[in-house]
Amino acid sequence: MLAQAEQFLHRNIHPTQIVAGYSKALQEAMLVCNSLAKPIDVKDKKALSQIVSACVGTKFSSRWGPFMVDLAVESVLKVVREVGPEGGGEGGVGNYKECDVKRYVRVEKIPGGELGESKVIDGVMFNKDVTHSKMRRKIERPRILLLDCPLEYKKGESQTNVEVKEEEDWNTLLRMEEEFIEKMCAEIVAFRPDIVITEKGVSDLAQHYLLKAGVTAFRRVRKSDNNRIARAVGATIVSRPDEIQEGDIGTGCGLFEVRKIGDEYFVFLEACDQPKACTVLLRGASKDVLNEIERNLQDALQVVRNLVFESKLLPGGGATEMAVGQALARAASKIEGVQQFPFKAVGEALEVIPRTLAQNCGTNVLRIMTQLRAKHTQGPSTWGIDGEKGVLVQMEDLGVWEPYAVKVQTIKTAVEAACMLLRIDDVVSGMKKKK
């Protein structure tokens, strides 16, 4: 965009005029993108998979092709939530989709095993074992209570000195500590939970009382894991044992089980009724392989997330850019005055994408570009460049699509950044030395 602007500055066209031309071109480009966009049904897994495979196609994980794509699609669709009109700002604007992939899709990497053993769990898993060896390790339809307070005796807030003269006083002190913990456990047991999960510690005495009541306890679970469990089983995290209510207990989990994978124990909360959080379990030969696969999976997750928010697609392979460029060239004649030159230049600047694609496939760039331009002169179409064969193809047939949100954002950012820089005096003339 900036390189295109240089010629106008030499002709003494004022930067404000150039910026105005660029802005008009941007609005026109958005209209063209809208007309080119193809709506997609997010519930149609086959169509989603096609787009995600275009994104993962060139990466390390493409060897496992459809498998990785399905993992991504399945996990994102699990965490999508329609937030009703209440939170929709003024006047309660329609349904807003919440899709927090970062917080609610946890990727758990465990070295060893085949990549084919990776799966999306209907619920969550975390790396913990029960606090006491006699506690139950498998419960069907458990009642789950989540806490973020310690189940142990509270130390004095400030430094406390206690002077003990009689032996009984010492016993009284110890008994008070025990009674405190007993009372706390009694409050918890009153609600008959099967599993208690806390972010802080659980003392030995508390374990004893919980074990007697047949409750399985887990301690020092991460805050993020706790939030995920709350979403998956429908529980509320409670801060004080004396404030527990029946509604805080999570009952949405079908099966709780502690399993050993490799050398470590993992807790699985599976078969949840409506898991709005999930864990993707990745298995692979080594840590490096796992890290690489996780990075690829994150890319795929973001693509699906973008599609959930804005369910429209644009053709890839330079087709969108060429279509916008040609549309701008046609519309330029309607613009009055000097602004039509910068208006047209935006279209020329966008042609850098198909041109670079053509260079990368090693074909005759001029010939391909001329052919592509000719295809788009009649009107916007999905003709683009096949990056493997270096020939022109319809992107619909090749199946290379890109999320509408990403494409539009790219064009907006490019134009707006260029406009911002153009407003600074002499910034373009200092860009490169004159030949």
Short mmCIF file of C-alpha atoms in Angstrom, two decimals:
data_model
loop_
_atom_site.label_atom_id
_atom_site.label_comp_id
_atom_site.label_asym_id
_atom_site.label_seq_id
_atom_site.Cartn_x
_atom_site.Cartn_y
_atom_site.Cartn_z
CA MET A 1 0.00 0.00 0.00
CA LEU A 2 2.78 2.41 0.93
CA ALA A 3 4.87 1.59 -2.15
CA GLN A 4 1.82 2.34 -4.31
CA ALA A 5 1.41 5.69 -2.56
CA GLU A 6 4.94 6.82 -3.44
CA GLN A 7 4.13 7.66 -7.08
CA PHE A 8 1.29 9.97 -5.99
CA LEU A 9 3.52 11.83 -3.57
CA HIS A 10 5.98 12.48 -6.43
CA ARG A 11 3.08 13.97 -8.38
CA ASN A 12 2.44 16.29 -5.43
CA ILE A 13 -0.91 14.77 -4.55
CA HIS A 14 -1.57 15.61 -0.92
CA PRO A 15 -1.48 12.66 1.56
CA THR A 16 -4.99 13.59 2.76
CA GLN A 17 -6.32 13.01 -0.76
CA ILE A 18 -4.50 9.67 -0.96
CA VAL A 19 -5.89 8.60 2.43
CA ALA A 20 -9.41 9.59 1.34
CA GLY A 21 -9.02 7.49 -1.83
CA TYR A 22 -7.72 4.54 0.21
CA SER A 23 -10.65 4.76 2.64
CA LYS A 24 -13.20 4.74 -0.20
CA ALA A 25 -11.41 1.76 -1.71
CA LEU A 26 -11.58 -0.06 1.63
CA GLN A 27 -15.36 0.40 1.81
CA GLU A 28 -15.74 -0.84 -1.76
CA ALA A 29 -13.46 -3.83 -0.98
CA MET A 30 -15.68 -4.79 1.98
CA LEU A 31 -18.74 -4.81 -0.30
CA VAL A 32 -16.94 -7.04 -2.81
CA CYS A 33 -15.87 -9.43 -0.03
CA ASN A 34 -19.46 -9.59 1.17
CA SER A 35 -20.74 -10.48 -2.29
CA LEU A 36 -18.03 -13.15 -2.69
CA ALA A 37 -18.55 -14.66 0.76
CA LYS A 38 -20.15 -18.07 1.00
CA PRO A 39 -22.20 -18.68 4.15
CA ILE A 40 -21.60 -21.94 5.98
CA ASP A 41 -23.57 -23.89 8.54
CA VAL A 42 -21.41 -24.33 11.65
CA LYS A 43 -23.21 -27.55 12.51
CA ASP A 44 -22.14 -29.09 9.20
CA LYS A 45 -19.01 -30.92 10.33
CA LYS A 46 -18.06 -31.99 6.82
CA ALA A 47 -17.85 -28.41 5.53
CA LEU A 48 -15.95 -27.29 8.63
CA SER A 49 -13.48 -30.13 8.24
CA GLN A 50 -12.81 -29.12 4.64
CA ILE A 51 -11.75 -25.61 5.65
CA VAL A 52 -9.67 -26.71 8.61
CA SER A 53 -7.87 -29.25 6.44
CA ALA A 54 -6.93 -26.41 4.09
CA CYS A 55 -5.35 -24.69 7.11
CA VAL A 56 -3.51 -27.78 8.43
CA GLY A 57 -2.70 -29.12 4.96
CA THR A 58 0.88 -27.87 4.79
CA LYS A 59 1.84 -28.52 8.40
CA PHE A 60 3.56 -31.37 10.21
CA SER A 61 0.29 -32.90 11.40
CA SER A 62 -1.12 -33.11 7.86
CA ARG A 63 0.17 -36.70 7.72
CA TRP A 64 -2.68 -37.66 10.01
CA GLY A 65 -4.99 -35.50 7.90
CA PRO A 66 -8.66 -35.81 8.76
CA PHE A 67 -7.91 -37.14 12.24
CA MET A 68 -6.39 -33.90 13.58
CA VAL A 69 -9.08 -31.85 11.84
CA ASP A 70 -11.84 -33.83 13.55
CA LEU A 71 -10.19 -33.30 16.95
CA ALA A 72 -10.21 -29.54 16.40
CA VAL A 73 -13.77 -29.34 15.08
CA GLU A 74 -15.18 -31.58 17.80
CA SER A 75 -13.50 -29.78 20.69
CA VAL A 76 -14.49 -26.26 19.57
CA LEU A 77 -18.11 -27.22 18.94
CA LYS A 78 -18.24 -28.57 22.50
CA VAL A 79 -17.28 -25.27 24.12
CA VAL A 80 -19.45 -22.95 22.01
CA ARG A 81 -22.16 -21.36 24.11
CA GLU A 82 -25.01 -19.13 23.05
CA VAL A 83 -25.23 -16.27 25.52
CA GLY A 84 -28.79 -14.96 25.53
CA PRO A 85 -29.97 -11.42 24.94
CA GLU A 86 -29.48 -10.43 28.60
CA GLY A 87 -25.79 -9.70 28.17
CA GLY A 88 -26.24 -8.14 24.76
CA GLY A 89 -25.64 -4.50 25.68
CA GLU A 90 -28.30 -1.84 25.15
CA GLY A 91 -31.73 -3.18 24.44
CA GLY A 92 -30.48 -6.76 24.67
CA VAL A 93 -29.07 -7.32 21.20
CA GLY A 94 -29.56 -10.88 19.85
CA ASN A 95 -27.67 -14.01 20.74
CA TYR A 96 -23.96 -13.65 21.24
CA LYS A 97 -21.76 -16.69 20.81
CA GLU A 98 -19.13 -17.32 23.44
CA CYS A 99 -16.29 -19.57 22.34
CA ASP A 100 -13.37 -19.32 24.73
CA VAL A 101 -10.99 -21.88 23.23
CA LYS A 102 -8.07 -20.72 25.32
CA ARG A 103 -9.77 -21.20 28.67
CA TYR A 104 -12.04 -24.16 28.12
CA VAL A 105 -10.19 -26.42 25.67
CA ARG A 106 -7.27 -27.91 27.53
CA VAL A 107 -4.65 -29.79 25.55
CA GLU A 108 -3.07 -32.51 27.69
CA LYS A 109 0.11 -33.92 26.15
CA ILE A 110 1.25 -37.35 27.32
CA PRO A 111 4.35 -38.82 25.64
CA GLY A 112 4.28 -42.50 24.72
CA GLY A 113 1.62 -44.30 22.73
CA GLU A 114 0.37 -43.83 19.21
CA LEU A 115 -0.95 -40.57 17.80
CA GLY A 116 -4.07 -42.49 16.85
CA GLU A 117 -4.87 -42.82 20.56
CA SER A 118 -5.48 -39.06 20.83
CA LYS A 119 -9.09 -38.13 21.50
CA VAL A 120 -11.44 -35.43 22.71
CA ILE A 121 -12.88 -36.25 26.12
CA ASP A 122 -16.55 -35.47 26.89
CA GLY A 123 -15.52 -33.62 30.00
CA VAL A 124 -12.19 -32.95 31.66
CA MET A 125 -9.09 -34.70 32.90
CA PHE A 126 -6.32 -33.47 35.15
CA ASN A 127 -3.07 -34.86 36.45
CA LYS A 128 -3.80 -35.83 40.08
CA ASP A 129 -4.22 -38.90 42.25
CA VAL A 130 -6.56 -39.34 45.22
CA THR A 131 -5.18 -37.93 48.50
CA HIS A 132 -5.72 -41.16 50.41
CA SER A 133 -5.03 -44.61 49.00
CA LYS A 134 -8.31 -46.11 50.32
CA MET A 135 -10.56 -43.56 48.60
CA ARG A 136 -12.75 -44.72 45.72
CA ARG A 137 -11.23 -44.48 42.25
CA LYS A 138 -14.31 -45.05 40.15
CA ILE A 139 -17.78 -43.61 40.71
CA GLU A 140 -20.72 -43.48 38.31
CA ARG A 141 -22.85 -40.31 38.28
CA PRO A 142 -20.87 -38.68 41.10
CA ARG A 143 -21.93 -35.57 43.02
CA ILE A 144 -19.00 -33.18 42.74
CA LEU A 145 -18.19 -30.30 45.10
CA LEU A 146 -15.58 -27.71 44.11
CA LEU A 147 -13.85 -25.56 46.73
CA ASP A 148 -11.15 -22.96 46.69
CA CYS A 149 -10.44 -22.94 50.44
CA PRO A 150 -8.02 -25.10 52.47
CA LEU A 151 -9.41 -28.02 54.47
CA GLU A 152 -6.86 -27.64 57.24
CA TYR A 153 -6.51 -25.70 60.45
CA LYS A 154 -6.07 -21.98 59.86
CA LYS A 155 -2.92 -20.50 61.36
CA GLY A 156 -3.26 -17.19 63.22
CA GLU A 157 -3.33 -14.24 60.83
CA SER A 158 -0.70 -12.20 62.70
CA GLN A 159 1.96 -13.82 64.85
CA THR A 160 0.32 -15.41 67.85
CA ASN A 161 2.03 -16.47 71.06
CA VAL A 162 0.19 -18.86 73.31
CA GLU A 163 1.48 -19.51 76.84
CA VAL A 164 0.51 -22.95 78.09
CA LYS A 165 0.79 -23.68 81.82
CA GLU A 166 -1.30 -26.82 82.28
CA GLU A 167 -1.10 -30.03 80.27
CA GLU A 168 -4.88 -29.94 79.80
CA ASP A 169 -4.66 -26.51 78.14
CA TRP A 170 -2.38 -27.98 75.50
CA ASN A 171 -4.83 -30.81 74.88
CA THR A 172 -7.67 -28.28 74.69
CA LEU A 173 -5.76 -26.36 72.02
CA LEU A 174 -5.21 -29.49 69.96
CA ARG A 175 -8.84 -30.52 70.43
CA MET A 176 -10.01 -27.10 69.22
CA GLU A 177 -7.98 -27.55 66.06
CA GLU A 178 -9.46 -30.99 65.54
CA GLU A 179 -13.00 -29.78 66.21
CA PHE A 180 -12.52 -26.97 63.71
CA ILE A 181 -11.61 -29.45 60.99
CA GLU A 182 -14.32 -31.89 62.07
CA LYS A 183 -16.94 -29.13 61.85
CA MET A 184 -15.67 -28.15 58.39
CA CYS A 185 -15.85 -31.74 57.14
CA ALA A 186 -19.31 -32.21 58.70
CA GLU A 187 -20.57 -29.18 56.74
CA ILE A 188 -19.22 -30.71 53.54
CA VAL A 189 -20.46 -34.26 54.22
CA ALA A 190 -23.97 -32.91 54.99
CA PHE A 191 -24.43 -32.40 51.25
CA ARG A 192 -23.42 -36.00 50.44
CA PRO A 193 -20.82 -35.24 47.75
CA ASP A 194 -18.91 -38.17 46.25
CA ILE A 195 -15.93 -36.08 45.19
CA VAL A 196 -14.44 -32.96 46.80
CA ILE A 197 -11.92 -31.01 44.75
CA THR A 198 -10.09 -28.07 46.32
CA GLU A 199 -7.45 -25.66 45.01
CA LYS A 200 -5.70 -25.59 48.41
CA GLY A 201 -4.43 -28.25 50.82
CA VAL A 202 -6.31 -31.02 52.66
CA SER A 203 -4.93 -32.00 56.08
CA ASP A 204 -4.52 -35.64 57.16
CA LEU A 205 -7.34 -35.29 59.66
CA ALA A 206 -9.71 -33.92 57.03
CA GLN A 207 -8.79 -36.84 54.76
CA HIS A 208 -9.70 -39.21 57.58
CA TYR A 209 -13.14 -37.66 58.10
CA LEU A 210 -13.85 -37.54 54.36
CA LEU A 211 -12.70 -41.15 53.93
CA LYS A 212 -15.07 -42.24 56.72
CA ALA A 213 -17.92 -40.56 54.86
CA GLY A 214 -16.90 -42.28 51.62
CA VAL A 215 -15.83 -39.05 49.91
CA THR A 216 -12.93 -38.95 47.43
CA ALA A 217 -10.80 -35.81 47.80
CA PHE A 218 -8.32 -34.04 45.52
CA ARG A 219 -6.12 -31.16 46.60
CA ARG A 220 -4.08 -28.39 44.99
CA VAL A 221 -5.91 -28.50 41.66
CA ARG A 222 -5.08 -25.58 39.35
CA LYS A 223 -7.49 -22.67 39.25
CA SER A 224 -7.90 -23.09 35.46
CA ASP A 225 -8.64 -26.80 35.86
CA ASN A 226 -11.20 -26.02 38.55
CA ASN A 227 -12.99 -23.56 36.25
CA ARG A 228 -13.05 -26.16 33.53
CA ILE A 229 -14.48 -28.82 35.84
CA ALA A 230 -17.15 -26.36 37.00
CA ARG A 231 -18.22 -25.76 33.38
CA ALA A 232 -18.19 -29.44 32.48
CA VAL A 233 -20.16 -30.86 35.44
CA GLY A 234 -22.36 -27.84 36.16
CA ALA A 235 -20.95 -27.06 39.60
CA THR A 236 -20.20 -23.74 41.31
CA ILE A 237 -16.86 -23.13 43.02
CA VAL A 238 -17.51 -22.44 46.72
CA SER A 239 -15.19 -20.30 48.85
CA ARG A 240 -16.31 -21.34 52.35
CA PRO A 241 -17.58 -24.71 53.59
CA ASP A 242 -20.37 -23.05 55.62
CA GLU A 243 -21.83 -21.44 52.50
CA ILE A 244 -22.43 -24.58 50.45
CA GLN A 245 -25.86 -24.91 48.88
CA GLU A 246 -27.47 -27.82 47.07
CA GLY A 247 -27.28 -25.92 43.77
CA ASP A 248 -23.48 -25.71 43.99
CA ILE A 249 -23.06 -29.48 43.66
CA GLY A 250 -22.22 -30.63 40.13
CA THR A 251 -24.23 -33.64 38.96
CA GLY A 252 -23.64 -33.46 35.21
CA CYS A 253 -20.81 -36.01 35.09
CA GLY A 254 -21.46 -39.58 33.95
CA LEU A 255 -18.31 -41.34 35.11
CA PHE A 256 -15.40 -40.47 37.38
CA GLU A 257 -12.32 -42.63 37.21
CA VAL A 258 -8.63 -42.42 38.13
CA ARG A 259 -6.51 -44.07 35.46
CA LYS A 260 -2.81 -44.61 35.12
CA ILE A 261 -1.24 -43.47 31.85
CA GLY A 262 2.50 -44.07 31.62
CA ASP A 263 3.88 -43.44 35.11
CA GLU A 264 1.30 -40.91 36.24
CA TYR A 265 -2.26 -40.95 37.49
CA PHE A 266 -4.95 -38.92 35.75
CA VAL A 267 -8.45 -38.12 36.89
CA PHE A 268 -11.11 -38.47 34.19
CA LEU A 269 -14.53 -36.86 34.54
CA GLU A 270 -16.22 -38.24 31.45
CA ALA A 271 -19.57 -38.71 29.72
CA CYS A 272 -20.81 -35.31 30.89
CA ASP A 273 -24.37 -34.38 29.94
CA GLN A 274 -23.53 -30.99 28.44
CA PRO A 275 -19.78 -30.52 28.62
CA LYS A 276 -19.16 -26.86 27.93
CA ALA A 277 -15.46 -27.51 28.53
CA CYS A 278 -13.33 -30.33 27.23
CA THR A 279 -9.84 -31.79 27.22
CA VAL A 280 -7.99 -32.93 24.12
CA LEU A 281 -5.74 -35.84 25.02
CA LEU A 282 -2.71 -35.96 22.72
CA ARG A 283 -0.45 -38.99 22.56
CA GLY A 284 2.78 -39.14 20.59
CA ALA A 285 6.22 -40.69 20.48
CA SER A 286 8.22 -37.82 22.02
CA LYS A 287 7.79 -34.40 23.57
CA ASP A 288 8.96 -32.61 20.42
CA VAL A 289 6.40 -34.38 18.26
CA LEU A 290 3.70 -33.54 20.81
CA ASN A 291 4.66 -29.87 20.97
CA GLU A 292 4.57 -29.59 17.20
CA ILE A 293 1.19 -31.30 17.00
CA GLU A 294 -0.18 -29.05 19.74
CA ARG A 295 0.89 -25.95 17.77
CA ASN A 296 -0.85 -27.28 14.66
CA LEU A 297 -3.93 -28.13 16.68
CA GLN A 298 -4.04 -24.60 18.13
CA ASP A 299 -4.02 -23.18 14.57
CA ALA A 300 -6.88 -25.45 13.62
CA LEU A 301 -8.81 -24.53 16.79
CA GLN A 302 -8.51 -20.82 16.01
CA VAL A 303 -9.78 -21.38 12.45
CA VAL A 304 -12.87 -23.19 13.74
CA ARG A 305 -13.37 -20.50 16.38
CA ASN A 306 -13.29 -17.75 13.75
CA LEU A 307 -15.85 -19.65 11.70
CA VAL A 308 -18.14 -20.02 14.71
CA PHE A 309 -18.15 -16.27 15.24
CA GLU A 310 -18.49 -15.30 11.57
CA SER A 311 -19.89 -18.22 9.58
CA LYS A 312 -18.75 -17.04 6.15
CA LEU A 313 -15.94 -18.09 3.85
CA LEU A 314 -13.90 -16.45 1.11
CA PRO A 315 -11.97 -18.30 -1.60
CA GLY A 316 -8.22 -18.61 -1.03
CA GLY A 317 -5.37 -18.92 -3.53
CA GLY A 318 -5.35 -15.20 -4.36
CA ALA A 319 -8.92 -15.32 -5.73
CA THR A 320 -10.38 -12.83 -3.25
CA GLU A 321 -7.56 -10.32 -3.72
CA MET A 322 -7.79 -10.47 -7.50
CA ALA A 323 -11.58 -10.13 -7.39
CA VAL A 324 -11.35 -7.07 -5.13
CA GLY A 325 -8.57 -5.58 -7.31
CA GLN A 326 -10.61 -5.93 -10.49
CA ALA A 327 -13.77 -4.60 -8.83
CA LEU A 328 -11.85 -1.53 -7.64
CA ALA A 329 -10.47 -0.96 -11.16
CA ARG A 330 -14.04 -1.04 -12.53
CA ALA A 331 -15.41 1.25 -9.82
CA ALA A 332 -12.55 3.78 -10.09
CA SER A 333 -14.11 5.56 -13.07
CA LYS A 334 -17.07 6.63 -10.92
CA ILE A 335 -14.81 8.42 -8.43
CA GLU A 336 -14.35 12.10 -9.16
CA GLY A 337 -11.13 14.06 -8.97
CA VAL A 338 -7.67 12.99 -7.90
CA GLN A 339 -8.88 10.34 -5.47
CA GLN A 340 -9.59 7.80 -8.19
CA PHE A 341 -5.85 7.11 -8.65
CA PRO A 342 -5.22 6.00 -5.03
CA PHE A 343 -8.56 4.17 -5.19
CA LYS A 344 -7.29 2.11 -8.12
CA ALA A 345 -3.88 1.65 -6.51
CA VAL A 346 -5.36 -0.31 -3.60
CA GLY A 347 -6.51 -2.95 -6.09
CA GLU A 348 -3.05 -3.10 -7.64
CA ALA A 349 -1.46 -3.44 -4.21
CA LEU A 350 -3.70 -6.41 -3.39
CA GLU A 351 -2.42 -8.25 -6.47
CA VAL A 352 0.82 -8.89 -4.59
CA ILE A 353 -0.82 -11.96 -2.98
CA PRO A 354 -1.62 -13.93 -6.18
CA ARG A 355 1.68 -12.74 -7.66
CA THR A 356 3.68 -14.11 -4.73
CA LEU A 357 1.75 -17.39 -4.93
CA ALA A 358 2.60 -17.63 -8.63
CA GLN A 359 6.29 -16.95 -7.91
CA ASN A 360 6.34 -19.61 -5.21
CA CYS A 361 5.08 -22.28 -7.59
CA GLY A 362 7.75 -21.36 -10.11
CA THR A 363 5.43 -20.72 -13.04
CA ASN A 364 5.52 -17.93 -15.60
CA VAL A 365 4.27 -15.13 -13.34
CA LEU A 366 3.25 -12.67 -16.08
CA ARG A 367 1.27 -15.20 -18.04
CA ILE A 368 -0.58 -16.60 -15.00
CA MET A 369 -1.39 -13.11 -13.68
CA THR A 370 -2.76 -12.02 -17.06
CA GLN A 371 -4.91 -15.15 -17.28
CA LEU A 372 -6.18 -14.65 -13.73
CA ARG A 373 -6.99 -11.00 -14.41
CA ALA A 374 -8.94 -12.03 -17.52
CA LYS A 375 -10.97 -14.57 -15.50
CA HIS A 376 -11.95 -11.85 -13.01
CA THR A 377 -12.80 -9.10 -15.53
CA GLN A 378 -16.34 -10.38 -16.09
CA GLY A 379 -17.10 -10.13 -12.35
CA PRO A 380 -16.04 -11.64 -8.99
CA SER A 381 -15.40 -15.37 -9.31
CA THR A 382 -13.49 -18.01 -7.36
CA TRP A 383 -10.66 -18.49 -9.84
CA GLY A 384 -7.28 -18.62 -8.08
CA ILE A 385 -3.86 -20.23 -8.24
CA ASP A 386 -3.23 -23.88 -7.33
CA GLY A 387 -0.05 -23.60 -5.27
CA GLU A 388 1.07 -27.16 -6.05
CA LYS A 389 0.61 -27.30 -9.82
CA GLY A 390 0.95 -23.58 -10.63
CA VAL A 391 -2.21 -23.51 -12.76
CA LEU A 392 -5.51 -21.64 -12.49
CA VAL A 393 -8.35 -23.50 -10.82
CA GLN A 394 -11.75 -22.76 -9.34
CA MET A 395 -11.21 -22.58 -5.58
CA GLU A 396 -14.62 -24.20 -5.08
CA ASP A 397 -13.36 -27.36 -6.79
CA LEU A 398 -9.98 -27.31 -5.03
CA GLY A 399 -11.60 -26.71 -1.64
CA VAL A 400 -9.29 -23.90 -0.51
CA TRP A 401 -11.37 -21.53 1.60
CA GLU A 402 -10.41 -18.99 4.24
CA PRO A 403 -12.42 -17.57 7.14
CA TYR A 404 -14.16 -14.33 6.13
CA ALA A 405 -13.25 -12.64 9.42
CA VAL A 406 -9.50 -13.16 8.91
CA LYS A 407 -9.43 -12.04 5.29
CA VAL A 408 -11.44 -8.88 5.90
CA GLN A 409 -9.38 -8.01 8.96
CA THR A 410 -6.15 -8.37 6.94
CA ILE A 411 -7.32 -5.94 4.25
CA LYS A 412 -8.63 -3.48 6.85
CA THR A 413 -5.38 -3.54 8.82
CA ALA A 414 -3.24 -3.07 5.71
CA VAL A 415 -5.20 -0.06 4.47
CA GLU A 416 -5.58 1.55 7.89
CA ALA A 417 -1.92 1.13 8.78
CA ALA A 418 -0.88 2.61 5.44
CA CYS A 419 -3.25 5.57 5.96
CA MET A 420 -1.82 6.20 9.39
CA LEU A 421 1.76 6.25 8.13
CA LEU A 422 0.89 8.43 5.14
CA ARG A 423 -0.31 11.16 7.46
CA ILE A 424 3.26 11.50 8.74
CA ASP A 425 5.28 13.86 6.54
CA ASP A 426 8.01 12.41 4.30
CA VAL A 427 7.76 8.93 5.78
CA VAL A 428 7.42 7.25 2.37
CA SER A 429 10.27 9.09 0.69
CA GLY A 430 12.62 7.83 3.39
CA MET A 431 11.62 4.22 2.84
CA LYS A 432 14.20 3.16 0.28
CA LYS A 433 17.15 4.73 -1.46
CA LYS A 434 16.57 5.92 -5.01
CA LYS A 435 18.11 3.63 -7.58
#
